[in-house]
Amino acid sequence: MQNKDSNNGDNLKSSIIGSAYLISASILILASATGNVNGFVGTVALTLLILGIGITLYHLVNSIKF
């Protein structure tokens, strides 16, 4: 039971991370389309994108370890 619960938690975490990553990527694309990458929105989107990539890589490395 405990293992199943933790797997569900991991799936939830990765889906939240994935959706946050997609949202930040779409914000970045929209900002670049409007030419506002140098503005506040672009900075926030880039930060979220970098954080999303970092967190995703961190979770991938942790899931590979046994």
mmCIF file of C-alpha atoms in Angstrom:
data_model
loop_
_atom_site.group_PDB
_atom_site.id
_atom_site.type_symbol
_atom_site.label_atom_id
_atom_site.label_comp_id
_atom_site.label_asym_id
_atom_site.label_seq_id
_atom_site.Cartn_x
_atom_site.Cartn_y
_atom_site.Cartn_z
ATOM 1 C CA MET A 1 0.000 0.000 0.000
ATOM 2 C CA GLN A 2 2.690 2.442 0.994
ATOM 3 C CA ASN A 3 4.645 1.880 -2.224
ATOM 4 C CA LYS A 4 1.532 2.415 -4.349
ATOM 5 C CA ASP A 5 0.782 5.703 -2.579
ATOM 6 C CA SER A 6 4.312 6.990 -3.079
ATOM 7 C CA ASN A 7 4.171 6.080 -6.780
ATOM 8 C CA ASN A 8 0.924 8.018 -7.140
ATOM 9 C CA GLY A 9 2.560 10.978 -5.413
ATOM 10 C CA ASP A 10 5.519 10.804 -7.791
ATOM 11 C CA ASN A 11 3.203 10.662 -10.804
ATOM 12 C CA LEU A 12 1.282 13.662 -9.492
ATOM 13 C CA LYS A 13 4.507 15.556 -8.873
ATOM 14 C CA SER A 14 5.872 14.839 -12.341
ATOM 15 C CA SER A 15 2.571 15.780 -13.996
ATOM 16 C CA ILE A 16 2.509 19.078 -12.086
ATOM 17 C CA ILE A 17 6.134 19.724 -13.059
ATOM 18 C CA GLY A 18 5.363 18.831 -16.673
ATOM 19 C CA SER A 19 2.362 21.143 -16.844
ATOM 20 C CA ALA A 20 4.313 23.993 -15.207
ATOM 21 C CA TYR A 21 7.088 23.398 -17.745
ATOM 22 C CA LEU A 22 4.613 23.519 -20.643
ATOM 23 C CA ILE A 23 2.942 26.660 -19.277
ATOM 24 C CA SER A 24 6.281 28.449 -18.894
ATOM 25 C CA ALA A 25 7.336 27.358 -22.380
ATOM 26 C CA SER A 26 4.101 28.695 -23.878
ATOM 27 C CA ILE A 27 4.497 31.972 -21.943
ATOM 28 C CA LEU A 28 8.030 32.256 -23.321
ATOM 29 C CA ILE A 29 6.807 31.585 -26.870
ATOM 30 C CA LEU A 30 4.018 34.164 -26.501
ATOM 31 C CA ALA A 31 6.431 36.707 -25.047
ATOM 32 C CA SER A 32 8.901 36.200 -27.894
ATOM 33 C CA ALA A 33 6.074 36.430 -30.434
ATOM 34 C CA THR A 34 5.065 39.823 -29.030
ATOM 35 C CA GLY A 35 8.717 40.883 -28.704
ATOM 36 C CA ASN A 36 8.465 41.244 -24.919
ATOM 37 C CA VAL A 37 11.188 38.747 -23.946
ATOM 38 C CA ASN A 38 13.330 41.469 -22.371
ATOM 39 C CA GLY A 39 10.411 42.562 -20.208
ATOM 40 C CA PHE A 40 9.265 41.231 -16.853
ATOM 41 C CA VAL A 41 7.086 38.489 -18.371
ATOM 42 C CA GLY A 42 9.971 37.185 -20.452
ATOM 43 C CA THR A 43 12.287 37.142 -17.458
ATOM 44 C CA VAL A 44 9.749 35.244 -15.350
ATOM 45 C CA ALA A 45 9.087 32.780 -18.180
ATOM 46 C CA LEU A 46 12.805 32.134 -18.706
ATOM 47 C CA THR A 47 13.288 31.619 -14.959
ATOM 48 C CA LEU A 48 10.363 29.181 -14.801
ATOM 49 C CA LEU A 49 11.650 27.355 -17.872
ATOM 50 C CA ILE A 50 15.143 26.954 -16.394
ATOM 51 C CA LEU A 51 13.679 25.875 -13.034
ATOM 52 C CA GLY A 52 11.364 23.401 -14.787
ATOM 53 C CA ILE A 53 14.242 21.863 -16.715
ATOM 54 C CA GLY A 54 16.365 21.678 -13.549
ATOM 55 C CA ILE A 55 13.605 20.108 -11.443
ATOM 56 C CA THR A 56 12.724 17.639 -14.214
ATOM 57 C CA LEU A 57 16.362 16.572 -14.570
ATOM 58 C CA TYR A 58 16.664 16.249 -10.787
ATOM 59 C CA HIS A 59 13.619 13.962 -10.633
ATOM 60 C CA LEU A 60 14.849 11.927 -13.602
ATOM 61 C CA VAL A 61 18.212 11.361 -11.907
ATOM 62 C CA ASN A 62 16.486 10.416 -8.647
ATOM 63 C CA SER A 63 14.153 7.970 -10.389
ATOM 64 C CA ILE A 64 17.097 6.292 -12.159
ATOM 65 C CA LYS A 65 18.867 5.642 -8.817
ATOM 66 C CA PHE A 66 17.659 2.502 -7.068
#
